[in-house]
XYZ file of C-alpha atoms in Angstrom:
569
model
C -0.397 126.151 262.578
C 3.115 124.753 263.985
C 4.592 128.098 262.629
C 1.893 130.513 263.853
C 2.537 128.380 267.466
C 6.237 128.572 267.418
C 6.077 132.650 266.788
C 4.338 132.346 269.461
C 7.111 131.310 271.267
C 9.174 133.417 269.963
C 9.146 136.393 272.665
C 9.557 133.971 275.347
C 12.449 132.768 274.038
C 14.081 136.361 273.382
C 13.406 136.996 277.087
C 14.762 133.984 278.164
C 18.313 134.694 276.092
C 18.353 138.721 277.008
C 17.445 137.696 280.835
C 20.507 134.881 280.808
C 22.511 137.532 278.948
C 21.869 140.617 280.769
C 21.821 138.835 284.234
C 25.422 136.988 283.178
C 26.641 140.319 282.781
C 25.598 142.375 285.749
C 26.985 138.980 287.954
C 30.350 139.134 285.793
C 30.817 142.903 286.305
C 29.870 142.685 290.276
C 31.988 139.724 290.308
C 34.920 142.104 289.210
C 34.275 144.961 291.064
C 34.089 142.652 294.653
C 37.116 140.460 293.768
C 38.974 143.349 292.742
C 38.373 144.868 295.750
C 38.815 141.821 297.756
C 42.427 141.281 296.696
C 43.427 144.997 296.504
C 42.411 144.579 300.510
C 44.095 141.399 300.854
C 47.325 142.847 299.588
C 46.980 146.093 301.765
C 46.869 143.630 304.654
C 49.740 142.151 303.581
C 51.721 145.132 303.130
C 50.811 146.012 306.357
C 52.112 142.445 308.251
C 55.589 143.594 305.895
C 55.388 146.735 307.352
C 56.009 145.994 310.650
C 58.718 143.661 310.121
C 60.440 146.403 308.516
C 59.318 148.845 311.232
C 61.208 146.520 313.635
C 64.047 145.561 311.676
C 64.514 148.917 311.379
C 64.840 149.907 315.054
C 67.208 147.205 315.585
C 69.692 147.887 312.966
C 69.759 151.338 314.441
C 70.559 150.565 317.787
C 73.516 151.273 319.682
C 74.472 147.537 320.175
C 74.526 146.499 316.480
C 76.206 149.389 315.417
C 78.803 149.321 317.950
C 79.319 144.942 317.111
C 79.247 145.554 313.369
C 81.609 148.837 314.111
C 83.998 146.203 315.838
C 83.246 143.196 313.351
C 84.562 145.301 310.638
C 87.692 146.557 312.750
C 91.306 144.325 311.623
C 91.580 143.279 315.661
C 90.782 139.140 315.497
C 89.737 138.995 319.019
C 86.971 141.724 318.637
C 85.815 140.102 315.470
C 85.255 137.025 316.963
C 83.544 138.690 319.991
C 81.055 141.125 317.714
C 80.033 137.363 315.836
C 79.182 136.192 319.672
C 77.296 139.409 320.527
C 75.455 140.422 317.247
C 74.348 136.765 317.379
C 73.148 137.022 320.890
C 71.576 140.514 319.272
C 69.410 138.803 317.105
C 68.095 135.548 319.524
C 67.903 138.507 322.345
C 65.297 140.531 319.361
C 64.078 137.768 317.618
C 64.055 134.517 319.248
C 60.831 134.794 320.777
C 58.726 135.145 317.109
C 57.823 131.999 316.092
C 57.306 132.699 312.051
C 61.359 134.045 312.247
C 62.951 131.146 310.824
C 65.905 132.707 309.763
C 67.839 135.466 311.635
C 71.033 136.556 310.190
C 73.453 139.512 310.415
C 76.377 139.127 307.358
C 79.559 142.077 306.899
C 80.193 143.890 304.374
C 82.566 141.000 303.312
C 79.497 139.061 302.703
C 79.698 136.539 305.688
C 77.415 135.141 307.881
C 78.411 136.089 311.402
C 76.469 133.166 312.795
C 79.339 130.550 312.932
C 76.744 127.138 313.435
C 75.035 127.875 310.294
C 75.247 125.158 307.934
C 77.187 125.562 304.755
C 74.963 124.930 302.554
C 72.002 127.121 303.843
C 75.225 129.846 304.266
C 76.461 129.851 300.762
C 72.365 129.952 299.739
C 71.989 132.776 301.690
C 74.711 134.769 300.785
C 73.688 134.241 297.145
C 70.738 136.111 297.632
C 71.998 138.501 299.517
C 74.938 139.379 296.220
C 71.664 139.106 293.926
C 69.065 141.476 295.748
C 68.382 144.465 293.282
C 66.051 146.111 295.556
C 66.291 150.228 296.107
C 69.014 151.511 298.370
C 68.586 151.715 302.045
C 65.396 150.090 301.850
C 64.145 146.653 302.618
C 64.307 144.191 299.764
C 61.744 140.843 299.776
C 62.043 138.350 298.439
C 62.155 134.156 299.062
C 64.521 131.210 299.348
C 64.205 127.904 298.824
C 64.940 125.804 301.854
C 65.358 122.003 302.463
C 62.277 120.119 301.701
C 61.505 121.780 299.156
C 59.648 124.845 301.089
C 59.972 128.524 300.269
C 60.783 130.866 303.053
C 59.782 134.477 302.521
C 62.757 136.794 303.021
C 63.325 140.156 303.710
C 66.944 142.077 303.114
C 67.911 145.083 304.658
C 71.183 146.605 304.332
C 72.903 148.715 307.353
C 74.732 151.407 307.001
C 76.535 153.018 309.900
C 75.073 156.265 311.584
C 78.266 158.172 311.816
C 79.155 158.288 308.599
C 76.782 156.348 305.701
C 78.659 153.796 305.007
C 77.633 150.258 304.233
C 78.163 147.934 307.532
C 76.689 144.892 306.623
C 72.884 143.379 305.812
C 70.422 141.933 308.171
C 68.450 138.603 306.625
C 64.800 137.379 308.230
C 63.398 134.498 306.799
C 59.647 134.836 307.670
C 57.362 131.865 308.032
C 54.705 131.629 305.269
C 52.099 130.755 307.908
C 52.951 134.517 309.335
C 50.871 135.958 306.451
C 48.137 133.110 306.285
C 45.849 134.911 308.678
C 44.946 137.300 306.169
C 43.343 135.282 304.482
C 41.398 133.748 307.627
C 38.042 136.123 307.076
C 38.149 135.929 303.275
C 35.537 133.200 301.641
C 34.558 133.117 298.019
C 32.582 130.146 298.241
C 33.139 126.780 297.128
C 36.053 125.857 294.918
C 37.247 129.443 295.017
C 40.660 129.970 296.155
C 43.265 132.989 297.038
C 47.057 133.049 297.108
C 49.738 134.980 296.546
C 52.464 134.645 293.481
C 55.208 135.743 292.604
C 55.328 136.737 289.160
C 58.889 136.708 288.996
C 59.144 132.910 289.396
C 55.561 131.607 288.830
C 55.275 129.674 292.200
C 52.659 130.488 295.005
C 54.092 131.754 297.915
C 50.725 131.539 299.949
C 47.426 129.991 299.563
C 44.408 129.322 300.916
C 43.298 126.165 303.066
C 40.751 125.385 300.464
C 40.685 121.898 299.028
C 39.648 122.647 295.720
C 41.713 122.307 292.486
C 42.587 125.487 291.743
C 43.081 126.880 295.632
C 45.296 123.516 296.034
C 48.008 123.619 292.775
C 51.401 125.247 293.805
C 52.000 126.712 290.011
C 49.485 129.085 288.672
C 47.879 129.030 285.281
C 50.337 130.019 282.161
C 47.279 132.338 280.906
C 47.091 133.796 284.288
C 50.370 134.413 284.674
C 50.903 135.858 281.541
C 48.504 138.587 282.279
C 49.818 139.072 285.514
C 53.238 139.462 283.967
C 52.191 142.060 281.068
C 50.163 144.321 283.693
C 53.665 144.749 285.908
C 55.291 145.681 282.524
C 52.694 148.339 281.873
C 52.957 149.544 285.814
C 48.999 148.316 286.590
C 48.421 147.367 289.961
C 45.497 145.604 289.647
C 43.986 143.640 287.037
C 40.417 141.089 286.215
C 40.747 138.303 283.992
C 38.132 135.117 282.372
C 40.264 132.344 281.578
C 40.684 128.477 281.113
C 42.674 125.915 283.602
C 43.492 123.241 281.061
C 44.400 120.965 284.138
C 41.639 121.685 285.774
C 39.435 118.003 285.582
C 35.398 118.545 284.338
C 33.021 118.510 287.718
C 29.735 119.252 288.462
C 30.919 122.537 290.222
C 33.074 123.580 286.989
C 32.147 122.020 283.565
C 33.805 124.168 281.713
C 37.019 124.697 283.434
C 36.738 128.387 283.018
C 37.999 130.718 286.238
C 37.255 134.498 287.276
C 40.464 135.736 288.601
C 41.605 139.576 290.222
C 45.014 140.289 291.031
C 46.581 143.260 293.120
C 50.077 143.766 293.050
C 51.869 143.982 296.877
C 53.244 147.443 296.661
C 57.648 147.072 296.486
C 57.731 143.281 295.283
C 56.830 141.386 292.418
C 53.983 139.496 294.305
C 50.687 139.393 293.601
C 47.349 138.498 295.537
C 45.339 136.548 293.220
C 41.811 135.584 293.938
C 39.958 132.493 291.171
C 36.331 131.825 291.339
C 34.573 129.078 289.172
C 32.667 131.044 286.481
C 29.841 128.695 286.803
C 29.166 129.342 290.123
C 29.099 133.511 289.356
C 26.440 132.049 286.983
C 24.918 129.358 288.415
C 21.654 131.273 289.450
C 21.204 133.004 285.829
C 21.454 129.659 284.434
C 18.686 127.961 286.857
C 16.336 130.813 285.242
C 17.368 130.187 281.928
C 17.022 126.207 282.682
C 13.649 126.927 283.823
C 12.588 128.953 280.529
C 13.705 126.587 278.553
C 12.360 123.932 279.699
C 8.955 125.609 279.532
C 9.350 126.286 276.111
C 10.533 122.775 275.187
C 7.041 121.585 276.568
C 4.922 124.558 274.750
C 6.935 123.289 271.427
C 6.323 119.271 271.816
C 2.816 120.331 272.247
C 3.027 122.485 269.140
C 4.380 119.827 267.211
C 1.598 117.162 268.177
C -1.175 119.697 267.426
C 0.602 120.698 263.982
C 1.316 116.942 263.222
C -2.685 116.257 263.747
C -3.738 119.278 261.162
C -1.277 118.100 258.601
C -2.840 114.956 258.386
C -6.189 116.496 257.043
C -4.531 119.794 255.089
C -0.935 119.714 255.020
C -0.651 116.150 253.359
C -1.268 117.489 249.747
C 0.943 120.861 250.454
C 3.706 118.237 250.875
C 3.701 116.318 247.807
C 2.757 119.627 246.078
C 6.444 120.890 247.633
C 7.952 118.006 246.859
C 7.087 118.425 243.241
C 8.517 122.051 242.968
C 11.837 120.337 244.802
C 12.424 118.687 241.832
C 11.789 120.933 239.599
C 14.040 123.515 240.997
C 16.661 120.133 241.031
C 16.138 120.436 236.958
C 13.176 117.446 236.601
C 10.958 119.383 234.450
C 8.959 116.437 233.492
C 7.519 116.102 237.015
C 3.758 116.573 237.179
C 0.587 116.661 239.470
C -2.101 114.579 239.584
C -4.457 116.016 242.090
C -8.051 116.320 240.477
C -10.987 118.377 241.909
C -12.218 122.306 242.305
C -10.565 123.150 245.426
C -7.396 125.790 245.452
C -4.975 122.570 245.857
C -6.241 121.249 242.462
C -5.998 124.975 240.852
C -2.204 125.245 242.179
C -1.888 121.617 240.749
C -2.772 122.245 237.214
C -0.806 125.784 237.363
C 2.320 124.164 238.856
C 2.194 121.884 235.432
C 1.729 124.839 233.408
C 4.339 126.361 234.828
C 6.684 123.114 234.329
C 6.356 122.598 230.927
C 7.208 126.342 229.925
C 10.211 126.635 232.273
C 11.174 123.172 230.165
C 11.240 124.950 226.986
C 13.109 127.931 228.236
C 15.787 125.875 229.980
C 16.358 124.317 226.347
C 16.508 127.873 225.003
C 18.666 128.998 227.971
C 21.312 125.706 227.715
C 21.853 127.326 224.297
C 22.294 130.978 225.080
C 24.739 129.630 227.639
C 26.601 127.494 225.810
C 27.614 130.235 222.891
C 28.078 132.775 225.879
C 30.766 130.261 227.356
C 32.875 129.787 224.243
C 32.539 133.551 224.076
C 33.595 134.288 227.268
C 36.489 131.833 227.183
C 38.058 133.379 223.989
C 37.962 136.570 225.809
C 39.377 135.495 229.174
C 41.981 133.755 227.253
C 43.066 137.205 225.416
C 42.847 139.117 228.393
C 45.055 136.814 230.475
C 48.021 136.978 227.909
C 47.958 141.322 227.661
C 48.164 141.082 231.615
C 51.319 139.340 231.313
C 52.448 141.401 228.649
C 54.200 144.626 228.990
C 52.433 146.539 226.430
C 55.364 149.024 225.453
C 57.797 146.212 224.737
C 56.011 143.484 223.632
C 57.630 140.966 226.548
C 56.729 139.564 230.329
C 55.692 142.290 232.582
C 56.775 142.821 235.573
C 53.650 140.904 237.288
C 54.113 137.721 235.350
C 58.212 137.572 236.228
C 57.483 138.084 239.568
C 55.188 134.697 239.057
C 58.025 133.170 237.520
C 60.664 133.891 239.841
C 58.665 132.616 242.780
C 58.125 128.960 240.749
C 61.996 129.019 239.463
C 63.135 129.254 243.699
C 60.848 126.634 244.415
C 62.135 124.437 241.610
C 65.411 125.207 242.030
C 65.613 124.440 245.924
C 64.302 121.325 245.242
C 66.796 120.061 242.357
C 69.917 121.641 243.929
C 70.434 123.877 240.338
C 71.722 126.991 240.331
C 69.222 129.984 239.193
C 70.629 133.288 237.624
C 69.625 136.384 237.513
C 70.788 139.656 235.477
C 68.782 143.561 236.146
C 69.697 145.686 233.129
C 69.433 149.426 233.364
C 70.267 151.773 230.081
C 72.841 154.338 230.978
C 71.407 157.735 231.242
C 68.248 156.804 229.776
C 66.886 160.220 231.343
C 69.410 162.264 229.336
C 68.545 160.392 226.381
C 64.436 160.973 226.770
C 65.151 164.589 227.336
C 67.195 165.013 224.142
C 65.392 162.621 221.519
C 62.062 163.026 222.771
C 59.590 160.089 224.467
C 58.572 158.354 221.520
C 62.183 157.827 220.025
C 62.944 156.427 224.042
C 60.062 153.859 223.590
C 62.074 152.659 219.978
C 64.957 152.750 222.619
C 63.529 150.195 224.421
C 61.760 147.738 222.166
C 64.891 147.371 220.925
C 66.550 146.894 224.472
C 64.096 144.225 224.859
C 64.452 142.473 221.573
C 68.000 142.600 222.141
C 67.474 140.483 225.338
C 64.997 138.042 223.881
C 67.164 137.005 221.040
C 70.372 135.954 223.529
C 68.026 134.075 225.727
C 69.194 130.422 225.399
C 66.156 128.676 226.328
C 62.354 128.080 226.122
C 62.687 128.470 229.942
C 64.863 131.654 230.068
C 62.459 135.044 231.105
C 62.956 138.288 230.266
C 60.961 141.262 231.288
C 60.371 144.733 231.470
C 61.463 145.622 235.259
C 59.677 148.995 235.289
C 61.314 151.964 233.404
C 64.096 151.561 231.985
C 64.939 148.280 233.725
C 64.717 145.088 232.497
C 65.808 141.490 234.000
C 66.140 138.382 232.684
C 65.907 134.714 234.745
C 67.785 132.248 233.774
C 67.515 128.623 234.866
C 70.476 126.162 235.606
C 73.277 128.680 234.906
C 76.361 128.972 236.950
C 78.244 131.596 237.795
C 80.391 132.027 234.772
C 78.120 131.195 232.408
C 75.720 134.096 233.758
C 78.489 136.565 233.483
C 79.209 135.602 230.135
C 75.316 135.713 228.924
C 75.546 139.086 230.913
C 78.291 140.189 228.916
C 77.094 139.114 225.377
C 73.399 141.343 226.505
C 75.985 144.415 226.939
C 78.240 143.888 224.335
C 75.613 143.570 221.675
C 74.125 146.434 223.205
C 77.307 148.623 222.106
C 77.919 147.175 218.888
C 74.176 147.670 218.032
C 75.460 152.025 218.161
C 72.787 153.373 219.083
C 73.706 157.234 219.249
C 73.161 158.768 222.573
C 75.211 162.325 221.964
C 73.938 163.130 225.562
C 76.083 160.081 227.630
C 78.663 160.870 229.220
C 80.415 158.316 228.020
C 83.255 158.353 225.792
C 80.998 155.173 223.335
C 78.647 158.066 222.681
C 75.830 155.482 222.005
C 73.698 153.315 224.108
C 75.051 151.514 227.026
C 73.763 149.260 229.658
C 75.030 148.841 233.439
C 73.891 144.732 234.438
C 73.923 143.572 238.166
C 74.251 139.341 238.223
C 73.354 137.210 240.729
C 73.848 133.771 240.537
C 72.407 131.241 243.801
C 71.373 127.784 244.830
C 68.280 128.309 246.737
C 67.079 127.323 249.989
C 63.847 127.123 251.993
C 65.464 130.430 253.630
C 65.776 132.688 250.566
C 62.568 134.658 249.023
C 62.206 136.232 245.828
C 62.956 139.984 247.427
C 66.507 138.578 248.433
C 67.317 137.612 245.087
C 65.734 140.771 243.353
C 67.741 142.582 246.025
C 71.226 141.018 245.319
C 71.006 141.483 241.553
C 69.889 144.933 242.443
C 72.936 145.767 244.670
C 74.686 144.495 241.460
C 73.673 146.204 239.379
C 73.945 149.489 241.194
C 77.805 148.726 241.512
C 77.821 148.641 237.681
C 76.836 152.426 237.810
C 79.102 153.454 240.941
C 81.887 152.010 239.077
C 81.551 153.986 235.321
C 78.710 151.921 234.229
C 78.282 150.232 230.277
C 80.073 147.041 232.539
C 79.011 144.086 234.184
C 79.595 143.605 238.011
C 78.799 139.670 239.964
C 76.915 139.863 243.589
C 79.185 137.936 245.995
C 79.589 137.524 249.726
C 83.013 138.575 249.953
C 83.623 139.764 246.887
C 82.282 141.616 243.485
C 83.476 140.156 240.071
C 83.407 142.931 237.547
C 83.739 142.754 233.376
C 83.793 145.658 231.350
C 84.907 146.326 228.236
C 88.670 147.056 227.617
């Protein structure tokens, strides 16, 4: 009964998820498409308010009285100098002294001066720092912002002059706009509570602008790293505009904002590196999907306590025996065979009884059977596992390691080695013009070839720990543990050596031995956490292919600085 009621509540459920879904969605995509547009406006409007500060700047720097003062500032006659500081001065109160958001008015040479001569020092030298730093595009304004005392951030635009005769550079012009100039964009904009807009600059990470809103994420003066990471990799792929979900980590659990999580569009100010950002509190985009969902599920919490009182009621007439009747196959299937029911009567509980102990005592007997079977299938199985693990480390031509079971070695010799401080040595062995000697003895006289190669290794290994293995080819290598330098190019030696006393013809080398010979690369280390196993293959390797640049059937040492080579006389 509780399971025919609770599929019963089944669709109502499913609506109740696909509804919160499907609603969360169509919010979350509107919610994009209205911010986005929001700040793409917002920063259009900004653009604009730059605009016309440029527009007037513009008109100024063209006139016939700054170009005739900066004409005369740049002349060599003192007196005029001293008079075009007076009038471009008077130039720029006369233009600019009735805004109120121009904080900073500024004309500087082309010998990077200030021609203002009551300008503080300090806010001089700042001044004419930015002014040697702007990388904006020639012969048109540059913005930008300085930090000024207190701690507040002036927003600054560059423009340099150049005279109308002849193109040359005559000087800059420097406004240092007001913030609060560009806050009245923002006066008709409302995303509702604990939203917030501002403006960035991605460049630095600090807000230039913000709303008047009180809420955490309107009120901070550094954006979000997340935020500004995204911000940072959509200038670096040229998009304008961008939508992001993320998490303020600062941002303190409210009633508004549980989760801390933030909708935020950006549009990038055309010429700068600024951005308009807009956040909203993703659980107020969602607040309305989730008082449906609250509802639905509340609804369905009731249906189910209901469900479970009227299922609890028919248990205790029918279900009662089901139970213990479940509770006997429980531990059963836990392995207690000797379990058994004692339920007596004709109904179908009392047939399912006496067939549930029927059942137990023959799966009892097969388990015993089974445990058996299982046993002699283990010892089986081991035997073979154990067989099959030595042939994969076995190189089946040669009858030593393979190369799988030396790279396993290697890997546990670095580790051991870095942690006692011991050298580790290792020696790559390649037979001279094995190729030559294939082509003219034929394949199966090359495999004799190299079972004895490799037996010829084994037997000048000096200890239980030392490795050797077939490489791949005709290569071979042999690890050996706690051997210096010398002592490695002396084993190295013996390996080739041997080799050329054994005389094995090779009428194809051209080498004047005319027998078997072996080129050996050696490198000898005391490893760090720093160096891996392809390193060390790799310096042996090196090595080794010295051996064959420099005549081969010799030994050659990997060293920093230098190669140590032995060969025979």
């Amino acid at each position: 009964m509780g399971s025919f009621i609770l599929l019963s509540l089944l669709p109502l459920l499913v609506t109740g998820i696909i509804s919160y879904s499907e609603s969360g969605k169509s919010i979350e995509n509107n919610a994009r498409i209205f911010s986005t547009e929001i700040v793409k406006q917002v920063a259009k409007n900004v653009q604009l308010q730059m605009a016309q500060v440029e527009s007037d700047s513009q008109a100024l720097v063209l006139s016939d009285d700054v170009q005739s003062g900066l004409l005369r500032y740049a002349g060599e006659n003192d007196a005029e100098r001293v008079r075009a500081r007076a009038d471009m001065t008077k130039i720029l109160l006369d233009a600019y002294g009735s805004f109120d958001y121009i904080n900073q008015k500024y004309f500087l040479g082309t010998d990077m001066k200030i021609m203002d001569a009551q300008v503080f020092p300090q806010l001089s030298a700042a001044v004419v720092r930015l002014v040697e730093h702007a990388t904006g595009p020639k012969g048109r304004p540059y913005w930008t912002t300085l930090d000024v005392f207190g701690g507040d951030k002036s927003i600054v635009m560059l423009r340099d002059i150049y005279f109308k005769a002849n193109g040359r550079g005559a000087g800059s012009l420097f406004l240092g706009v007001d913030q609060s100039h560009f806050a009245g964009v923002f006066d008709n904009v409302d995303l509702g509570s604990g939203s917030g807009i501002s403006v960035l600059d991605s460049r630095t990470g600090s807000v230039l602008l913000k709303t008047a809103s009180k809420s955490a994420i309107a009120a901070t003066t550094t954006p979000d790293q997340t935020l500004l990471d995204d911000i940072r990799s959509s200038l670096a792929q040229r998009r304008s505009v961008g939508f992001l979900i993320y998490d303020v980590k600062s941002v303190a659990n409210t009633q508004d904002n549980p989760s801390g999580k933030y909708v935020a569009a950006y549009a990038q100010i055309p010429r700068t590196s600024w951005f308009v950002v807009s956040s909203i509190p993703y659980g107020n985009l969602l607040s309305e999907a989730k008082s449906v969902r609250n509802q639905i599920i509340l609804i369905g919490l009731l249906c189910f306590a209901a469900s479970i009182v009227l299922a609890y009621l028919i248990s205790r007439s029918i279900s009662t025996p089901l139970e213990e009747l479940i509770d006997s196959m429980k531990q059963a299937e836990k392995g207690n065979y000797a379990i058994r029911m004692t339920q007596e009567g004709d109904d179908e509980l009392s047939t399912l009884s006496q067939q549930f102990n029927d059942m137990a005592t023959k799966i009892a007997q097969e388990h015993e059977r089974l445990e058996e079977r299982v046993g002699e299938r283990t010892r089986d199985l081991e035997e073979a596992n154990h067989k099959l693990a030595s042939l994969s480390l076995t190189d089946g031509l040669t009858g030593i390691a393979n190369r799988r079971h030396f790279d396993t070695v290697l890997l546990a010799e670095l580790h051991r080695a870095a942690r006692t401080g011991k050298p580790l040595a290792l020696m790559m062995l390649d037979v001279d013009f094995f190729k030559n000697y294939n082509d003219h003895y034929g394949h199966q006289e090359g495999d004799v070839c190299l079972r004895k190669v490799a037996r010829l290794m084994q037997s000048h290994a000096r200890r239980a720990s030392d490795l050797v293995a077939r490489y791949g080819g005709e290569e071979f290598v042999m690890l050996a543990v706690d051997t210096d330098a010398a002592s490695a190019m002396g084993l190295a030696e013996g390996i080739r050596g041997a080799l050329e006393a054994l005389a094995l013809p090779h009428a194809k080398s051209p080498l004047a031995v005319g027998c078997v010979t072996t080129s050996i690369g050696v490198a000898v280390l005391i490893p760090d956490d720093e160096q891996t196993a392809e390193m060390f293959i790799r310096m042996a390797d090196k090595a080794m292919y010295r051996a064959k640049e420099q005549g081969r059937n010799q030994v050659v040492m990997f060293g920093r600085d230098t190669t140590t080579t032995l060969s025979p006389a």
